[in-house]
Amino acid sequence: MMTEERLRKLYGQPNPRAAQKVIQSLDRHCREFIANSTFLILATTDGESLDVSPKGDPAGFVMVQDDKHLLLPDRPGNNRLDGMINLLKNPRVALIFMIPAVNETLRVNGSANILIDAEILNDFAVKGRSPKTVLRISVDEIFSHCGKAPMRAGLWKPETWPQERPVATLNEIVRDHAEMDVGPVDQNTVDKLYRKSLY
């Protein structure tokens, strides 16, 4: 059976710099990173199962409200609401912020509540459409991750990217997983549908 003691024996102790890099409020470095981030991963839990959702928008889409709070708009999606429903049961969240061409990432751990105040929603309107909700995230801890994982993945190196799409289109995958007719499956049609429903 694996234990923390066995893991520590296998890996050793954390680098002192890594162990001490955690902060509890959003300093200028965090604010700068968040202001330039165009993509993040949001993790939520209901206390039993876990969900992870991608979120993206132009740089600055997450607003730093103050030293301890972030505002994250929810854009149109598939209306499953997995993360939102999780938050009704357990407010704990974790986020990983990414910036294209920057290998390092920023992690924020905290808790969130769902806002529907019209004034706040309107602050995040795009093309005349406001989000239906905004998450207000209370920050508990923040720290940077080194760039090794994106470097290993070649995430920001176009020369390592596949020349052609290596997987089926979303419509093909959903058709096969759900065993239902989902309409055209070619990527051009899927991309057109995406563009029509971004906001």
mmCIF file of C-alpha atoms in Angstrom:
data_model
loop_
_atom_site.group_PDB
_atom_site.id
_atom_site.type_symbol
_atom_site.label_atom_id
_atom_site.label_comp_id
_atom_site.label_asym_id
_atom_site.label_seq_id
_atom_site.Cartn_x
_atom_site.Cartn_y
_atom_site.Cartn_z
ATOM 1 C CA MET A 1 0.000 0.000 0.000
ATOM 2 C CA MET A 2 1.317 3.428 -0.926
ATOM 3 C CA THR A 3 1.795 5.958 1.864
ATOM 4 C CA GLU A 4 3.161 9.481 2.050
ATOM 5 C CA GLU A 5 6.227 8.102 3.805
ATOM 6 C CA ARG A 6 6.909 5.701 0.932
ATOM 7 C CA LEU A 7 6.387 8.461 -1.626
ATOM 8 C CA ARG A 8 8.830 10.717 0.220
ATOM 9 C CA LYS A 9 11.373 7.921 0.300
ATOM 10 C CA LEU A 10 10.930 7.483 -3.445
ATOM 11 C CA TYR A 11 10.938 11.180 -4.427
ATOM 12 C CA GLY A 12 12.731 12.909 -1.584
ATOM 13 C CA GLN A 13 11.774 16.212 0.004
ATOM 14 C CA PRO A 14 10.522 19.137 -2.095
ATOM 15 C CA ASN A 15 12.976 21.734 -3.253
ATOM 16 C CA PRO A 16 13.012 24.497 -0.568
ATOM 17 C CA ARG A 17 12.151 27.094 -3.197
ATOM 18 C CA ALA A 18 9.110 25.039 -4.291
ATOM 19 C CA ALA A 19 8.020 24.484 -0.705
ATOM 20 C CA GLN A 20 8.129 28.211 0.133
ATOM 21 C CA LYS A 21 6.677 29.704 -3.072
ATOM 22 C CA VAL A 22 3.027 29.640 -1.944
ATOM 23 C CA ILE A 23 1.422 33.027 -1.249
ATOM 24 C CA GLN A 24 -2.058 33.931 -0.011
ATOM 25 C CA SER A 25 -2.915 37.081 -1.945
ATOM 26 C CA LEU A 26 -2.701 38.332 -5.518
ATOM 27 C CA ASP A 27 0.522 40.321 -5.866
ATOM 28 C CA ARG A 28 1.678 42.205 -8.972
ATOM 29 C CA HIS A 29 3.138 39.065 -10.558
ATOM 30 C CA CYS A 30 -0.148 37.164 -10.166
ATOM 31 C CA ARG A 31 -2.132 40.111 -11.500
ATOM 32 C CA GLU A 32 0.155 40.421 -14.519
ATOM 33 C CA PHE A 33 -0.096 36.700 -15.263
ATOM 34 C CA ILE A 34 -3.893 36.661 -14.950
ATOM 35 C CA ALA A 35 -4.227 39.817 -17.071
ATOM 36 C CA ASN A 36 -2.340 38.109 -19.896
ATOM 37 C CA SER A 37 -3.932 34.675 -19.591
ATOM 38 C CA THR A 38 -6.292 33.578 -22.367
ATOM 39 C CA PHE A 39 -6.998 30.067 -21.103
ATOM 40 C CA LEU A 40 -7.491 28.301 -17.796
ATOM 41 C CA ILE A 41 -8.574 24.972 -16.396
ATOM 42 C CA LEU A 42 -11.149 25.036 -13.586
ATOM 43 C CA ALA A 43 -11.464 22.052 -11.230
ATOM 44 C CA THR A 44 -14.505 21.525 -9.005
ATOM 45 C CA THR A 45 -15.841 18.730 -6.815
ATOM 46 C CA ASP A 46 -19.100 17.816 -5.145
ATOM 47 C CA GLY A 47 -17.099 16.082 -2.428
ATOM 48 C CA GLU A 48 -17.137 12.740 -4.222
ATOM 49 C CA SER A 49 -16.647 13.090 -7.969
ATOM 50 C CA LEU A 50 -14.391 15.612 -9.734
ATOM 51 C CA ASP A 51 -14.867 17.764 -12.825
ATOM 52 C CA VAL A 52 -12.397 19.814 -14.849
ATOM 53 C CA SER A 53 -13.541 22.448 -17.351
ATOM 54 C CA PRO A 54 -11.598 24.538 -19.880
ATOM 55 C CA LYS A 55 -12.305 28.279 -19.918
ATOM 56 C CA GLY A 56 -10.989 30.725 -22.491
ATOM 57 C CA ASP A 57 -11.433 34.257 -23.777
ATOM 58 C CA PRO A 58 -9.239 37.171 -24.835
ATOM 59 C CA ALA A 59 -6.518 38.205 -22.391
ATOM 60 C CA GLY A 60 -7.939 39.860 -19.310
ATOM 61 C CA PHE A 61 -11.148 37.827 -19.253
ATOM 62 C CA VAL A 62 -10.633 37.044 -15.554
ATOM 63 C CA MET A 63 -10.894 40.187 -13.457
ATOM 64 C CA VAL A 64 -8.864 40.705 -10.310
ATOM 65 C CA GLN A 65 -11.407 42.295 -7.964
ATOM 66 C CA ASP A 66 -8.972 42.810 -5.091
ATOM 67 C CA ASP A 67 -6.015 41.079 -3.421
ATOM 68 C CA LYS A 68 -8.132 38.051 -2.481
ATOM 69 C CA HIS A 69 -10.847 37.769 -5.143
ATOM 70 C CA LEU A 70 -11.197 36.961 -8.845
ATOM 71 C CA LEU A 71 -14.229 37.233 -11.138
ATOM 72 C CA LEU A 72 -14.624 34.609 -13.882
ATOM 73 C CA PRO A 73 -17.479 34.887 -16.437
ATOM 74 C CA ASP A 74 -19.188 31.724 -17.662
ATOM 75 C CA ARG A 75 -19.569 31.685 -21.456
ATOM 76 C CA PRO A 76 -22.079 29.607 -23.474
ATOM 77 C CA GLY A 77 -21.343 25.895 -23.416
ATOM 78 C CA ASN A 78 -23.244 22.626 -23.378
ATOM 79 C CA ASN A 79 -25.422 23.480 -20.356
ATOM 80 C CA ARG A 80 -24.399 20.345 -18.437
ATOM 81 C CA LEU A 81 -23.484 22.661 -15.539
ATOM 82 C CA ASP A 82 -21.296 20.011 -13.901
ATOM 83 C CA GLY A 83 -19.018 22.562 -12.238
ATOM 84 C CA MET A 84 -21.845 24.871 -11.198
ATOM 85 C CA ILE A 85 -23.798 22.062 -9.572
ATOM 86 C CA ASN A 86 -20.625 20.928 -7.808
ATOM 87 C CA LEU A 87 -20.242 24.422 -6.330
ATOM 88 C CA LEU A 88 -23.727 24.250 -4.842
ATOM 89 C CA LYS A 89 -22.505 21.256 -2.812
ATOM 90 C CA ASN A 90 -18.840 22.123 -2.302
ATOM 91 C CA PRO A 91 -17.345 25.579 -2.979
ATOM 92 C CA ARG A 92 -13.725 24.386 -3.343
ATOM 93 C CA VAL A 93 -12.031 25.194 -6.661
ATOM 94 C CA ALA A 94 -8.601 25.043 -8.253
ATOM 95 C CA LEU A 95 -7.493 26.890 -11.384
ATOM 96 C CA ILE A 96 -4.487 26.671 -13.682
ATOM 97 C CA PHE A 97 -3.893 29.816 -15.763
ATOM 98 C CA MET A 98 -1.999 29.620 -19.069
ATOM 99 C CA ILE A 99 -0.515 32.205 -21.436
ATOM 100 C CA PRO A 100 0.315 31.217 -25.028
ATOM 101 C CA ALA A 101 4.098 30.930 -25.548
ATOM 102 C CA VAL A 102 4.763 31.090 -21.777
ATOM 103 C CA ASN A 103 5.780 27.710 -20.390
ATOM 104 C CA GLU A 104 5.113 28.516 -16.735
ATOM 105 C CA THR A 105 1.566 28.337 -15.356
ATOM 106 C CA LEU A 106 -0.165 29.887 -12.344
ATOM 107 C CA ARG A 107 -2.244 27.849 -9.883
ATOM 108 C CA VAL A 108 -4.940 29.338 -7.678
ATOM 109 C CA ASN A 109 -6.701 27.325 -4.969
ATOM 110 C CA GLY A 110 -9.738 28.666 -3.160
ATOM 111 C CA SER A 111 -13.505 28.648 -3.064
ATOM 112 C CA ALA A 112 -16.176 30.119 -5.326
ATOM 113 C CA ASN A 113 -19.734 31.327 -5.290
ATOM 114 C CA ILE A 114 -22.048 31.981 -8.223
ATOM 115 C CA LEU A 115 -23.113 35.578 -8.909
ATOM 116 C CA ILE A 116 -26.111 36.667 -10.994
ATOM 117 C CA ASP A 117 -26.038 40.415 -10.239
ATOM 118 C CA ALA A 118 -26.890 42.249 -13.465
ATOM 119 C CA GLU A 119 -24.332 44.994 -12.831
ATOM 120 C CA ILE A 120 -21.490 42.480 -12.545
ATOM 121 C CA LEU A 121 -22.722 40.390 -15.482
ATOM 122 C CA ASN A 122 -22.821 43.468 -17.693
ATOM 123 C CA ASP A 123 -19.158 44.183 -16.917
ATOM 124 C CA PHE A 124 -18.333 40.981 -18.812
ATOM 125 C CA ALA A 125 -20.558 41.509 -21.859
ATOM 126 C CA VAL A 126 -19.049 40.604 -25.238
ATOM 127 C CA LYS A 127 -20.770 41.571 -28.497
ATOM 128 C CA GLY A 128 -23.735 42.802 -26.490
ATOM 129 C CA ARG A 129 -24.225 39.490 -24.654
ATOM 130 C CA SER A 130 -23.651 39.191 -20.923
ATOM 131 C CA PRO A 131 -22.819 35.864 -19.278
ATOM 132 C CA LYS A 132 -25.606 34.242 -17.283
ATOM 133 C CA THR A 133 -23.333 33.882 -14.258
ATOM 134 C CA VAL A 134 -19.957 34.992 -12.943
ATOM 135 C CA LEU A 135 -17.897 33.055 -10.426
ATOM 136 C CA ARG A 136 -16.424 35.048 -7.550
ATOM 137 C CA ILE A 137 -13.357 33.141 -6.435
ATOM 138 C CA SER A 138 -11.949 33.694 -2.951
ATOM 139 C CA VAL A 139 -8.227 32.977 -3.042
ATOM 140 C CA ASP A 140 -6.600 30.777 -0.398
ATOM 141 C CA GLU A 141 -3.234 30.068 -2.011
ATOM 142 C CA ILE A 142 -1.380 30.869 -5.221
ATOM 143 C CA PHE A 143 1.826 29.590 -6.710
ATOM 144 C CA SER A 144 3.622 29.259 -10.033
ATOM 145 C CA HIS A 145 4.410 25.975 -11.737
ATOM 146 C CA CYS A 146 7.672 25.573 -13.611
ATOM 147 C CA GLY A 147 7.548 25.165 -17.389
ATOM 148 C CA LYS A 148 8.748 21.564 -17.656
ATOM 149 C CA ALA A 149 5.391 19.968 -18.525
ATOM 150 C CA PRO A 150 4.540 22.351 -21.419
ATOM 151 C CA MET A 151 8.131 22.069 -22.636
ATOM 152 C CA ARG A 152 7.948 18.269 -22.634
ATOM 153 C CA ALA A 153 4.617 18.446 -24.457
ATOM 154 C CA GLY A 154 5.845 20.950 -27.054
ATOM 155 C CA LEU A 155 2.658 22.827 -26.204
ATOM 156 C CA TRP A 156 3.779 26.161 -27.643
ATOM 157 C CA LYS A 157 6.078 24.816 -30.381
ATOM 158 C CA PRO A 158 4.200 24.747 -33.716
ATOM 159 C CA GLU A 159 6.893 22.553 -35.256
ATOM 160 C CA THR A 160 5.825 19.735 -32.901
ATOM 161 C CA TRP A 161 2.109 20.047 -33.674
ATOM 162 C CA PRO A 162 0.373 17.482 -35.916
ATOM 163 C CA GLN A 163 0.057 18.569 -39.546
ATOM 164 C CA GLU A 164 -3.530 17.299 -39.710
ATOM 165 C CA ARG A 165 -6.188 16.754 -37.066
ATOM 166 C CA PRO A 166 -5.316 13.361 -35.489
ATOM 167 C CA VAL A 167 -8.735 12.643 -33.945
ATOM 168 C CA ALA A 168 -12.365 12.550 -35.068
ATOM 169 C CA THR A 169 -14.509 15.690 -34.991
ATOM 170 C CA LEU A 170 -16.552 16.418 -31.877
ATOM 171 C CA ASN A 171 -19.769 15.551 -33.729
ATOM 172 C CA GLU A 172 -18.356 12.176 -34.753
ATOM 173 C CA ILE A 173 -17.300 11.416 -31.183
ATOM 174 C CA VAL A 174 -20.644 12.484 -29.690
ATOM 175 C CA ARG A 175 -22.521 10.537 -32.384
ATOM 176 C CA ASP A 176 -20.659 7.364 -31.465
ATOM 177 C CA HIS A 177 -20.666 7.862 -27.692
ATOM 178 C CA ALA A 178 -24.322 8.895 -27.460
ATOM 179 C CA GLU A 179 -25.465 6.642 -30.312
ATOM 180 C CA MET A 180 -27.578 9.409 -31.804
ATOM 181 C CA ASP A 181 -27.774 11.524 -34.946
ATOM 182 C CA VAL A 182 -25.931 14.795 -34.309
ATOM 183 C CA GLY A 183 -26.009 16.185 -37.849
ATOM 184 C CA PRO A 184 -22.999 16.930 -40.069
ATOM 185 C CA VAL A 185 -19.708 15.602 -38.745
ATOM 186 C CA ASP A 186 -17.170 17.404 -40.969
ATOM 187 C CA GLN A 187 -14.827 19.780 -39.150
ATOM 188 C CA ASN A 188 -15.738 22.848 -41.237
ATOM 189 C CA THR A 189 -19.370 22.523 -40.186
ATOM 190 C CA VAL A 190 -18.400 22.001 -36.553
ATOM 191 C CA ASP A 191 -16.163 25.100 -36.663
ATOM 192 C CA LYS A 192 -19.023 27.180 -38.129
ATOM 193 C CA LEU A 193 -21.296 26.060 -35.311
ATOM 194 C CA TYR A 194 -18.622 27.020 -32.784
ATOM 195 C CA ARG A 195 -18.267 30.514 -34.245
ATOM 196 C CA LYS A 196 -22.038 31.085 -34.151
ATOM 197 C CA SER A 197 -22.274 30.252 -30.444
ATOM 198 C CA LEU A 198 -19.085 31.682 -28.903
ATOM 199 C CA TYR A 199 -20.978 34.419 -27.007
#
